[in-house]
Short mmCIF file of C-alpha atoms in Angstrom, two decimals:
data_model
loop_
_atom_site.label_atom_id
_atom_site.label_comp_id
_atom_site.label_asym_id
_atom_site.label_seq_id
_atom_site.Cartn_x
_atom_site.Cartn_y
_atom_site.Cartn_z
CA MET A 425 24.36 150.04 118.02
CA ARG A 426 23.97 153.65 117.03
CA MET A 427 25.86 156.15 114.92
CA ASP A 428 25.37 159.83 115.72
CA GLY A 429 26.39 162.42 113.16
CA VAL A 430 29.27 160.25 112.05
CA GLY A 431 31.55 161.73 109.39
CA LYS A 432 34.80 160.58 107.90
CA VAL A 433 37.24 162.70 105.92
CA PHE A 434 40.18 160.91 104.34
CA ALA A 435 43.72 162.24 104.33
CA GLY A 436 43.34 163.46 100.75
CA GLY A 437 40.45 165.72 101.80
CA VAL A 438 37.78 163.44 100.38
CA THR A 439 34.65 163.36 102.50
CA ALA A 440 33.64 159.71 102.49
CA LEU A 441 30.78 160.09 104.90
CA SER A 442 29.02 163.03 106.47
CA GLY A 443 26.49 163.31 109.27
CA MET A 444 25.39 159.71 109.24
CA ASN A 445 22.81 158.72 111.82
CA LEU A 446 21.88 155.09 112.16
CA ARG A 447 20.23 153.01 114.81
CA VAL A 448 20.28 149.27 114.61
CA ALA A 449 18.23 147.29 117.10
CA THR A 450 19.08 143.81 118.34
CA GLY A 451 17.96 141.09 115.95
CA GLU A 452 17.41 143.43 113.02
CA PHE A 453 18.59 142.77 109.47
CA VAL A 454 19.61 146.13 108.01
CA SER A 455 20.99 146.67 104.51
CA LEU A 456 23.09 149.63 103.46
CA LEU A 457 22.23 150.11 99.81
CA GLY A 458 23.84 152.53 97.40
CA PRO A 459 26.08 152.96 94.38
CA SER A 460 29.83 152.68 94.74
CA GLY A 461 31.43 155.66 96.41
CA CYS A 462 28.49 156.37 98.72
CA GLY A 463 30.48 155.48 101.81
CA LYS A 464 28.70 152.25 102.68
CA SER A 465 31.93 150.30 103.07
CA THR A 466 33.38 153.20 105.06
CA ALA A 467 30.36 153.07 107.35
CA LEU A 468 30.92 149.36 107.86
CA ARG A 469 34.61 149.87 108.62
CA LEU A 470 33.70 152.52 111.17
CA ILE A 471 31.24 150.16 112.83
CA ALA A 472 33.86 147.41 112.84
CA GLY A 473 36.32 149.74 114.55
CA LEU A 474 38.81 149.53 111.68
CA MET A 475 38.65 153.33 111.35
CA GLN A 476 37.95 156.13 113.75
CA PRO A 477 35.32 158.69 112.74
CA THR A 478 36.49 162.26 112.08
CA THR A 479 33.29 163.61 113.61
CA GLY A 480 30.47 162.10 115.67
CA LYS A 481 30.68 158.73 117.37
CA VAL A 482 29.74 155.09 117.12
CA SER A 483 28.29 153.75 120.35
CA TRP A 484 27.04 150.43 121.59
CA GLN A 485 24.38 149.43 123.95
CA GLY A 486 25.72 147.14 126.63
CA LYS A 487 29.24 145.83 126.70
CA HIS A 488 31.02 145.18 123.47
CA ASP A 489 34.11 143.11 122.86
CA SER A 490 35.83 141.41 119.95
CA GLY A 491 33.82 138.19 120.20
CA ASP A 492 30.55 140.03 119.65
CA LEU A 493 31.40 140.93 116.10
CA GLY A 494 31.62 138.74 113.03
CA VAL A 495 32.76 140.12 109.70
CA VAL A 496 32.41 138.81 106.15
CA PHE A 497 34.23 140.70 103.43
CA GLN A 498 33.57 140.86 99.72
CA GLU A 499 36.36 138.34 99.18
CA PRO A 500 36.39 135.16 101.25
CA THR A 501 39.66 136.35 102.86
CA LEU A 502 40.83 132.91 103.91
CA MET A 503 44.37 132.00 104.82
CA PRO A 504 45.52 129.85 101.89
CA TRP A 505 48.09 127.99 103.98
CA ALA A 506 45.54 126.72 106.49
CA THR A 507 42.82 124.10 106.15
CA VAL A 508 39.15 125.06 106.33
CA GLU A 509 39.01 123.94 109.95
CA LYS A 510 42.00 126.07 110.92
CA ASN A 511 40.59 129.06 109.08
CA VAL A 512 37.37 128.82 111.06
CA TRP A 513 39.40 128.29 114.22
CA LEU A 514 41.08 131.69 113.77
CA PRO A 515 38.80 133.94 115.90
CA LEU A 516 38.88 131.39 118.73
CA ARG A 517 42.60 130.80 118.35
CA LEU A 518 43.29 134.52 118.70
CA ARG A 519 41.41 134.37 122.01
CA GLY A 520 43.74 131.60 123.14
CA GLU A 521 41.56 128.53 122.62
CA SER A 522 43.27 125.32 121.56
CA LEU A 523 42.10 123.40 118.52
CA PRO A 524 40.78 120.38 120.48
CA ASP A 525 38.75 122.72 122.71
CA ALA A 526 37.39 124.67 119.76
CA ARG A 527 36.75 121.70 117.48
CA PRO A 528 33.10 121.05 118.45
CA ARG A 529 32.15 124.67 117.78
CA ILE A 530 34.14 124.71 114.52
CA ALA A 531 32.35 121.56 113.39
CA GLN A 532 29.02 123.10 114.35
CA ALA A 533 29.74 126.30 112.42
CA LEU A 534 30.82 124.32 109.35
CA GLU A 535 27.71 122.15 109.69
CA MET A 536 25.54 125.28 109.69
CA VAL A 537 26.95 126.43 106.35
CA GLY A 538 26.76 122.91 104.93
CA LEU A 539 30.48 122.22 104.80
CA GLY A 540 30.69 119.63 107.56
CA SER A 541 32.79 117.24 105.53
CA PHE A 542 35.32 119.77 104.25
CA ALA A 543 37.18 120.51 107.48
CA ASN A 544 40.50 119.25 106.14
CA ALA A 545 40.32 120.76 102.66
CA TYR A 546 42.49 123.68 101.66
CA PRO A 547 40.76 126.86 100.42
CA ARG A 548 42.13 126.43 96.89
CA GLU A 549 40.24 123.14 96.58
CA LEU A 550 36.89 124.89 97.10
CA SER A 551 34.63 126.79 94.71
CA GLY A 552 33.91 130.51 95.15
CA GLY A 553 30.60 129.85 96.91
CA MET A 554 32.15 127.29 99.26
CA LYS A 555 34.95 129.67 100.19
CA MET A 556 32.33 132.27 101.03
CA ARG A 557 30.58 129.71 103.23
CA VAL A 558 33.83 129.08 105.08
CA SER A 559 34.14 132.82 105.56
CA ILE A 560 30.61 132.92 107.00
CA ALA A 561 31.34 129.94 109.23
CA ARG A 562 34.35 131.80 110.57
CA ALA A 563 32.16 134.82 111.34
CA LEU A 564 29.62 132.60 113.11
CA VAL A 565 32.00 130.52 115.19
CA THR A 566 32.22 133.07 118.02
CA GLN A 567 28.40 133.29 118.09
CA PRO A 568 28.52 137.04 117.60
CA ARG A 569 25.64 139.37 118.40
CA LEU A 570 26.34 141.41 115.29
CA ILE A 571 27.50 140.28 111.86
CA LEU A 572 28.82 142.79 109.36
CA MET A 573 28.75 141.76 105.72
CA ASP A 574 30.40 143.83 103.01
CA GLU A 575 28.93 142.78 99.64
CA PRO A 576 29.68 139.17 100.50
CA PHE A 577 27.93 137.64 97.50
CA ALA A 578 28.81 140.24 94.87
CA ALA A 579 31.39 138.00 93.23
CA LEU A 580 29.12 134.93 93.05
CA ASP A 581 26.88 133.85 90.22
CA GLU A 582 23.16 134.44 90.60
CA ILE A 583 22.19 130.84 91.27
CA THR A 584 24.75 130.53 94.04
CA ARG A 585 23.81 133.94 95.38
CA ASN A 586 20.11 133.08 95.70
CA LYS A 587 21.01 129.91 97.52
CA MET A 588 23.36 131.80 99.84
CA ASN A 589 20.67 134.39 100.54
CA ASP A 590 18.23 131.67 101.60
CA ASP A 591 20.88 130.03 103.75
CA LEU A 592 21.78 133.34 105.32
CA LEU A 593 18.15 134.00 106.29
CA ALA A 594 17.82 130.52 107.74
CA LEU A 595 21.00 131.03 109.79
CA ARG A 596 19.79 134.40 111.00
CA ASP A 597 16.51 132.84 112.16
CA ARG A 598 18.40 130.15 114.03
CA LEU A 599 20.95 132.40 115.71
CA GLY A 600 18.83 135.51 116.19
CA CYS A 601 21.80 137.78 115.58
CA THR A 602 21.80 141.29 114.17
CA VAL A 603 23.08 141.69 110.61
CA ILE A 604 24.30 144.81 108.85
CA PHE A 605 24.59 143.99 105.18
CA VAL A 606 26.23 146.20 102.58
CA THR A 607 25.09 145.65 99.00
CA HIS A 608 24.52 147.40 95.71
CA SER A 609 21.78 145.02 94.65
CA VAL A 610 18.21 146.26 95.11
CA PHE A 611 16.80 142.75 94.79
CA GLU A 612 19.14 141.28 97.32
CA SER A 613 18.45 144.03 99.85
CA VAL A 614 14.67 143.74 99.54
CA TYR A 615 14.79 139.98 99.79
CA LEU A 616 16.99 139.92 102.87
CA SER A 617 16.35 142.93 105.04
CA ASP A 618 13.85 144.22 107.55
CA ARG A 619 15.05 147.72 106.83
CA ILE A 620 16.96 149.30 103.95
CA VAL A 621 19.13 152.35 104.40
CA VAL A 622 19.55 153.99 101.00
CA MET A 623 22.76 155.98 100.76
CA ALA A 624 23.79 158.74 98.39
CA PRO A 625 27.26 159.56 97.12
CA ARG A 626 29.50 162.66 97.22
CA PRO A 627 29.50 163.16 100.12
CA GLY A 628 28.39 159.75 101.40
CA ARG A 629 25.26 160.12 103.50
CA VAL A 630 21.94 158.48 104.34
CA ALA A 631 19.29 159.49 101.81
CA GLU A 632 16.26 157.47 102.86
CA GLU A 633 15.22 154.61 105.06
CA LEU A 634 12.61 152.08 104.06
CA THR A 635 11.15 149.20 106.00
CA VAL A 636 10.42 146.00 104.18
CA PRO A 637 7.38 144.22 105.53
CA ALA A 638 7.35 140.60 104.45
CA PRO A 639 5.51 137.72 106.04
CA ARG A 640 7.83 134.99 104.82
CA ARG A 641 10.99 135.23 102.79
CA ASP A 642 11.19 132.32 100.40
CA GLU A 643 10.93 131.45 96.74
CA GLU A 644 7.27 132.45 96.75
CA PHE A 645 8.10 135.89 98.10
CA ARG A 646 10.89 136.29 95.56
CA THR A 647 8.44 135.87 92.69
CA SER A 648 5.48 137.70 94.24
CA ALA A 649 3.99 140.97 93.01
CA ASP A 650 4.51 142.37 96.51
CA TYR A 651 8.26 141.75 96.20
CA ALA A 652 8.35 143.40 92.77
CA ALA A 653 6.48 146.44 94.09
CA GLN A 654 8.89 146.83 96.98
CA CYS A 655 11.85 146.49 94.64
CA ARG A 656 10.37 149.23 92.50
CA ALA A 657 9.94 151.49 95.55
CA VAL A 658 13.52 150.91 96.62
CA SER A 659 14.80 151.48 93.08
CA ALA A 660 12.93 154.77 92.98
CA ALA A 661 14.45 155.80 96.30
CA LEU A 662 17.87 154.86 94.97
CA SER A 663 17.53 156.93 91.81
CA ARG A 664 16.23 159.88 93.89
CA ALA A 665 19.32 159.50 96.06
CA THR A 666 21.76 159.42 93.16
CA GLY A 667 19.80 161.93 91.08
CA ASP A 668 19.99 164.80 93.56
CA ALA A 669 23.68 164.31 94.17
CA MET B 487 32.41 111.06 67.36
CA THR B 488 33.84 109.17 70.32
CA GLU B 489 36.27 107.52 67.92
CA ALA B 490 37.58 110.92 66.83
CA LEU B 491 37.89 112.14 70.39
CA ASP B 492 39.76 109.01 71.36
CA THR B 493 42.42 109.42 68.68
CA GLU B 494 42.87 113.03 69.72
CA GLU B 495 43.15 112.01 73.34
CA THR B 496 45.74 109.33 72.55
CA ALA B 497 47.76 111.84 70.56
CA ARG B 498 47.63 114.21 73.53
CA LEU B 499 48.71 111.49 75.91
CA ARG B 500 51.53 110.50 73.58
CA ARG B 501 52.74 114.09 73.43
CA ALA B 502 52.59 114.37 77.22
CA ARG B 503 54.61 111.16 77.61
CA ALA B 504 57.19 112.33 75.07
CA GLU B 505 57.55 115.57 77.00
CA ARG B 506 57.97 113.74 80.31
CA ILE B 507 60.77 111.60 78.90
CA GLY B 508 62.27 114.55 77.01
CA ARG B 509 62.55 116.60 80.18
CA TRP B 510 65.19 114.16 81.43
CA LEU B 511 66.55 112.87 78.17
CA MET B 512 67.29 116.19 76.47
CA PRO B 513 69.59 117.68 79.14
CA ALA B 514 71.32 114.30 79.55
CA LEU B 515 71.95 114.08 75.80
CA THR B 516 73.25 117.65 75.66
CA ILE B 517 75.69 117.02 78.50
CA VAL B 518 76.94 113.79 76.91
CA ALA B 519 77.33 115.58 73.56
CA ALA B 520 79.29 118.41 75.19
CA LEU B 521 81.62 115.91 76.91
CA VAL B 522 82.20 114.04 73.65
CA ILE B 523 82.99 117.27 71.76
CA TRP B 524 85.37 118.35 74.54
CA ASP B 525 87.10 114.97 74.40
CA ARG B 526 87.37 115.03 70.59
CA ILE B 527 88.80 118.57 70.56
CA VAL B 528 91.51 117.51 73.01
CA VAL B 529 92.35 114.32 71.11
CA TRP B 530 92.23 115.70 67.57
CA ASN B 531 94.27 118.79 68.36
CA GLN B 532 96.65 116.80 70.55
CA ILE B 533 96.32 119.33 73.34
CA PRO B 534 98.69 118.38 76.19
CA HIS B 535 96.97 117.58 79.49
CA TYR B 536 98.72 120.44 81.33
CA ILE B 537 96.90 122.88 79.05
CA LEU B 538 93.51 121.22 78.68
CA PRO B 539 92.84 117.73 80.05
CA GLY B 540 90.08 115.65 78.47
CA PRO B 541 86.97 114.73 80.44
CA GLY B 542 88.25 111.17 80.90
CA LEU B 543 91.42 112.37 82.60
CA VAL B 544 89.42 114.73 84.82
CA ALA B 545 87.21 111.80 85.89
CA GLN B 546 90.29 109.67 86.57
CA THR B 547 91.82 112.46 88.65
CA LEU B 548 88.59 112.78 90.56
CA VAL B 549 88.84 109.14 91.60
CA LYS B 550 92.62 109.09 92.10
CA ASP B 551 92.73 112.28 94.17
CA TRP B 552 89.55 111.54 96.12
CA ALA B 553 91.60 111.24 99.33
CA ILE B 554 92.43 114.95 98.95
CA LEU B 555 89.35 116.23 97.16
CA GLY B 556 86.74 114.36 99.23
CA PRO B 557 87.62 115.98 102.57
CA ALA B 558 88.04 119.33 100.78
CA THR B 559 84.50 119.04 99.39
CA TRP B 560 83.22 118.30 102.86
CA VAL B 561 85.00 121.37 104.30
CA THR B 562 83.56 123.69 101.64
CA LEU B 563 80.07 122.22 101.97
CA LYS B 564 80.25 122.57 105.75
CA ILE B 565 81.27 126.24 105.56
CA ALA B 566 78.59 127.01 102.99
CA MET B 567 75.87 125.27 105.00
CA MET B 568 76.90 126.86 108.30
CA ALA B 569 76.96 130.26 106.59
CA LEU B 570 73.52 129.59 105.12
CA SER B 571 72.13 128.63 108.54
CA VAL B 572 73.53 131.79 110.12
CA ALA B 573 72.21 133.79 107.16
CA VAL B 574 68.72 132.32 107.68
CA ILE B 575 68.77 133.14 111.38
CA GLY B 576 70.24 136.60 110.79
CA GLY B 577 68.14 137.42 107.72
CA VAL B 578 64.80 136.29 109.14
CA GLY B 579 65.63 137.74 112.57
CA LEU B 580 66.47 141.14 111.12
CA ALA B 581 63.42 141.08 108.83
CA VAL B 582 61.16 140.37 111.82
CA ILE B 583 62.79 143.13 113.89
CA PHE B 584 62.44 145.53 110.95
CA SER B 585 58.78 144.68 110.54
CA LEU B 586 58.12 145.17 114.26
CA SER B 587 59.91 148.49 114.43
CA ARG B 588 60.02 151.13 111.74
CA TRP B 589 62.79 152.85 113.71
CA ALA B 590 65.01 149.77 113.66
CA GLU B 591 64.45 149.45 109.91
CA MET B 592 65.26 153.09 109.25
CA SER B 593 68.41 152.87 111.37
CA PHE B 594 69.89 149.58 110.24
CA TYR B 595 68.66 148.90 106.73
CA PRO B 596 71.38 151.14 105.19
CA PHE B 597 74.05 148.99 106.89
CA ALA B 598 72.56 145.88 105.36
CA VAL B 599 72.61 147.51 101.93
CA VAL B 600 76.22 148.68 102.33
CA LEU B 601 77.26 145.16 103.34
CA GLN B 602 75.46 143.79 100.32
CA VAL B 603 76.84 146.15 97.69
CA THR B 604 80.46 145.97 98.85
CA PRO B 605 82.11 143.04 97.05
CA VAL B 606 83.07 140.32 99.50
CA VAL B 607 86.49 139.95 97.84
CA ALA B 608 87.21 143.50 98.95
CA ILE B 609 86.12 142.97 102.56
CA ALA B 610 87.58 139.51 103.03
CA PRO B 611 91.28 140.51 103.47
CA LEU B 612 90.29 142.85 106.28
CA ILE B 613 88.21 140.18 107.93
CA PHE B 614 91.15 137.81 107.93
CA ILE B 615 93.31 140.47 109.56
CA TYR B 616 90.89 141.02 112.44
CA VAL B 617 89.47 137.52 112.85
CA GLU B 618 91.98 135.05 114.24
CA ASN B 619 89.97 131.88 113.70
CA ARG B 620 90.04 130.86 110.05
CA THR B 621 86.70 129.04 110.09
CA VAL B 622 84.98 132.03 111.71
CA GLY B 623 86.50 134.29 109.05
CA LEU B 624 85.26 132.06 106.25
CA LEU B 625 81.82 131.88 107.82
CA LEU B 626 81.66 135.64 108.18
CA CYS B 627 82.52 136.18 104.51
CA ALA B 628 79.98 133.62 103.28
CA TRP B 629 77.34 135.04 105.62
CA ILE B 630 77.80 138.58 104.32
CA VAL B 631 77.02 137.40 100.79
CA ALA B 632 74.18 135.06 101.70
CA PHE B 633 72.09 136.95 104.24
CA PHE B 634 70.86 139.87 102.15
CA PRO B 635 68.50 138.02 99.77
CA ILE B 636 66.93 136.35 102.79
CA LEU B 637 66.55 139.66 104.60
CA SER B 638 65.10 141.55 101.65
CA ASN B 639 62.78 138.76 100.51
CA THR B 640 61.50 138.03 104.01
CA SER B 641 60.95 141.76 104.61
CA LEU B 642 58.94 141.98 101.42
CA GLY B 643 56.93 138.91 102.41
CA LEU B 644 56.18 140.21 105.91
CA ARG B 645 54.77 143.37 104.32
CA SER B 646 52.76 141.51 101.65
CA VAL B 647 49.96 140.47 103.96
CA ASP B 648 46.41 140.43 102.55
CA ARG B 649 44.82 143.72 103.74
CA ASN B 650 41.49 142.14 104.54
CA LEU B 651 43.13 139.40 106.58
CA ALA B 652 45.05 142.05 108.50
CA ASP B 653 41.74 143.84 109.16
CA LEU B 654 40.22 140.59 110.32
CA TYR B 655 43.06 140.06 112.79
CA HIS B 656 42.52 143.60 114.04
CA ILE B 657 38.78 143.04 114.52
CA TYR B 658 39.39 139.87 116.49
CA GLY B 659 41.80 141.72 118.73
CA ALA B 660 44.99 139.89 117.73
CA SER B 661 48.15 140.96 119.52
CA ARG B 662 51.20 142.13 117.56
CA TRP B 663 52.80 138.79 118.32
CA GLN B 664 49.83 136.72 117.13
CA ARG B 665 49.70 138.72 113.95
CA LEU B 666 53.38 138.02 113.34
CA ILE B 667 53.21 134.28 114.05
CA HIS B 668 49.87 133.38 112.49
CA LEU B 669 49.62 135.89 109.65
CA GLN B 670 52.86 137.56 108.65
CA LEU B 671 55.25 134.61 108.87
CA PRO B 672 53.05 132.24 106.80
CA SER B 673 52.48 135.02 104.25
CA ALA B 674 56.23 135.57 104.03
CA LEU B 675 57.08 131.87 103.64
CA PRO B 676 57.03 131.71 99.80
CA TYR B 677 59.14 134.89 99.61
CA PHE B 678 61.56 133.54 102.21
CA LEU B 679 61.94 130.26 100.33
CA GLY B 680 62.68 132.18 97.12
CA GLY B 681 65.38 134.11 98.97
CA LEU B 682 66.71 130.90 100.48
CA ARG B 683 67.34 129.38 97.05
CA ILE B 684 69.34 132.43 96.00
CA ALA B 685 71.18 132.50 99.33
CA GLY B 686 72.10 128.80 99.00
CA GLY B 687 74.08 129.47 95.83
CA LEU B 688 75.55 132.67 97.24
CA SER B 689 76.74 130.98 100.42
CA LEU B 690 78.78 128.57 98.29
CA ILE B 691 80.21 131.47 96.28
CA GLY B 692 81.00 133.31 99.51
CA ALA B 693 82.75 130.26 100.97
CA VAL B 694 84.84 129.76 97.82
CA VAL B 695 85.81 133.42 97.48
CA ALA B 696 86.72 133.62 101.16
CA GLU B 697 88.93 130.57 100.82
CA TYR B 698 90.77 132.14 97.93
CA VAL B 699 91.44 135.23 99.99
CA ALA B 700 92.35 133.30 103.12
CA GLY B 701 94.95 131.45 101.04
CA THR B 702 97.13 128.62 102.14
CA ALA B 703 97.02 128.92 105.90
CA GLY B 704 97.05 125.58 107.65
CA ILE B 705 94.72 122.63 107.96
CA GLY B 706 91.10 121.93 107.10
CA THR B 707 91.33 123.35 103.63
CA GLY B 708 88.47 123.35 101.17
CA LEU B 709 88.01 122.98 97.43
CA ALA B 710 88.96 126.55 96.51
CA PHE B 711 92.26 126.14 98.30
CA ARG B 712 92.83 122.86 96.43
CA ILE B 713 92.28 124.70 93.13
CA LEU B 714 94.81 127.38 94.09
CA GLU B 715 97.32 124.77 95.20
CA ALA B 716 96.87 122.66 92.06
CA GLY B 717 97.26 125.85 89.99
CA TYR B 718 100.66 126.58 91.57
CA ARG B 719 101.74 123.04 90.70
CA LEU B 720 100.28 123.21 87.17
CA ASN B 721 98.13 120.21 88.05
CA ILE B 722 95.41 121.23 85.62
CA PRO B 723 93.39 117.97 85.77
CA ARG B 724 93.00 118.37 89.52
CA MET B 725 91.87 121.97 89.05
CA PHE B 726 89.16 120.73 86.71
CA ALA B 727 88.19 117.93 89.11
CA ALA B 728 87.85 120.37 92.00
CA LEU B 729 85.88 122.74 89.80
CA ALA B 730 83.50 119.93 88.84
CA LEU B 731 82.99 119.18 92.53
CA ILE B 732 82.16 122.83 93.31
CA ALA B 733 79.63 122.87 90.47
CA ALA B 734 78.15 119.62 91.75
CA LEU B 735 77.87 121.09 95.26
CA GLY B 736 76.06 124.12 93.85
CA VAL B 737 73.58 121.95 91.99
CA LEU B 738 73.07 119.76 95.06
CA ILE B 739 72.37 122.76 97.31
CA PHE B 740 69.92 124.18 94.78
CA ALA B 741 68.13 120.85 94.37
CA VAL B 742 67.78 120.30 98.11
CA LEU B 743 66.47 123.82 98.70
CA SER B 744 64.02 123.49 95.80
CA LEU B 745 62.76 120.26 97.32
CA ILE B 746 62.31 121.89 100.73
CA SER B 747 60.45 124.75 99.07
CA HIS B 748 58.18 122.35 97.20
CA LEU B 749 57.39 120.34 100.32
CA ALA B 750 56.57 123.46 102.32
CA LEU B 751 54.30 125.02 99.70
CA ARG B 752 52.74 122.08 97.88
CA HIS B 753 49.39 122.29 99.64
CA TRP B 754 48.60 125.90 99.05
CA HIS B 755 50.93 128.10 97.07
CA GLU B 756 50.38 128.75 93.36
CA SER B 757 54.04 128.12 92.55
CA ALA B 758 53.89 124.54 93.81
CA LEU B 759 50.52 123.53 92.41
CA LYS B 760 50.06 121.31 89.41
CA ARG B 761 47.32 122.51 87.11
CA GLU B 762 44.90 120.03 85.65
CA SER B 763 44.81 120.67 81.91
#
């Protein structure tokens, strides 16, 4: 996936994004990091095809169809009238697959996020973290090549978020998919990503790109001096990005 | 410590139980009290029954005239329910068409509003001039009153879809039809059911008003006609009995629609959920 000189101007004349170049290779975990208003969500919406860029273009290597993309929003975005199983069924259902046909894959996706026994629960019966897991299961059920995540854990408490981060990394290792992750948390981005794209606001643009070398991402890494140093470097990049705006 | 908590908990439970009983007992007591006061006023002031009958006489008339009033109730209920069904089909159908096509909405919504704001009593005489069949005329009148809340509520519901869910459907390449069936209609259900409860009461009002306007023509006459007829004959107790039946029908319709609404929403919608306190 690559973005070449992508810009987006909204109807009100606000430039949300200007001249954004981004290349994401298969299997990479890339974070878009920046303060609110830096166009990171706009970038994600452009990649998802929910908006068309005003300038430049978003292009894909190889063929690209709706099943290749999984999306997780900031809110769980579940249908309250449907059970967990039927919520996860949605992407398959829209492709015309019946529930009995899809059930093994739904069960597998729920198993992966640790909600195997909640297939028949309604979303309101679940906690915030569990709803988010359902949302992730729904994104995984089509076995997409690319998953887009828009601050998925921002509304969760820190304990749940750390757990979700670990689970997300484990899932990524298992599935080998590409992830583009939008966040405003330095710590989260360093912990999760291979590469961090620091963005600056007004107009939204890419300020810096940093790679995060890490041998193993686990509790040990989270408390290591190496991790702290990398967080500091990313924080510095972030304040440079916002400072010169 | 546990002791103290326990007494508090028992007090709470006792209050909860009192409230549960009170919810039924209080309205029942008020109704009984109102009936007794009504009865006493009639007896103490020696009001003749052709001016104001007591509740006892009304109840007697209800039983005595059941041969007339029973079928009349059935006729009115039937008209109201048929009108409600047509209003549901028409209201939901129009709302769906409006949501699929902005042009259709822009063109026809004004007509719906005009129909709604014109009092049915004013339209009804015209309807009975042009429509030969009396039942069809009654249905048409009741439908005009009942369909608008369903149309406007369902329209609102179809537009109140969660933005992110709509995006999700877009990303997964949902067709217009899939979006309507799987996303918009379920989102609109609580709104529709709210409209349905209003429309249920209105369909009864529409049926009664239409009957008044249609007047005394022929067979198969409903409760409103029986009230008119009893009025001409100064049979005041029967007027009251028929009135009581109309009120009972209204309550029945409301209760049934509320039950339907509860059953449809109990698993997921905030309005139907019990909160653990």
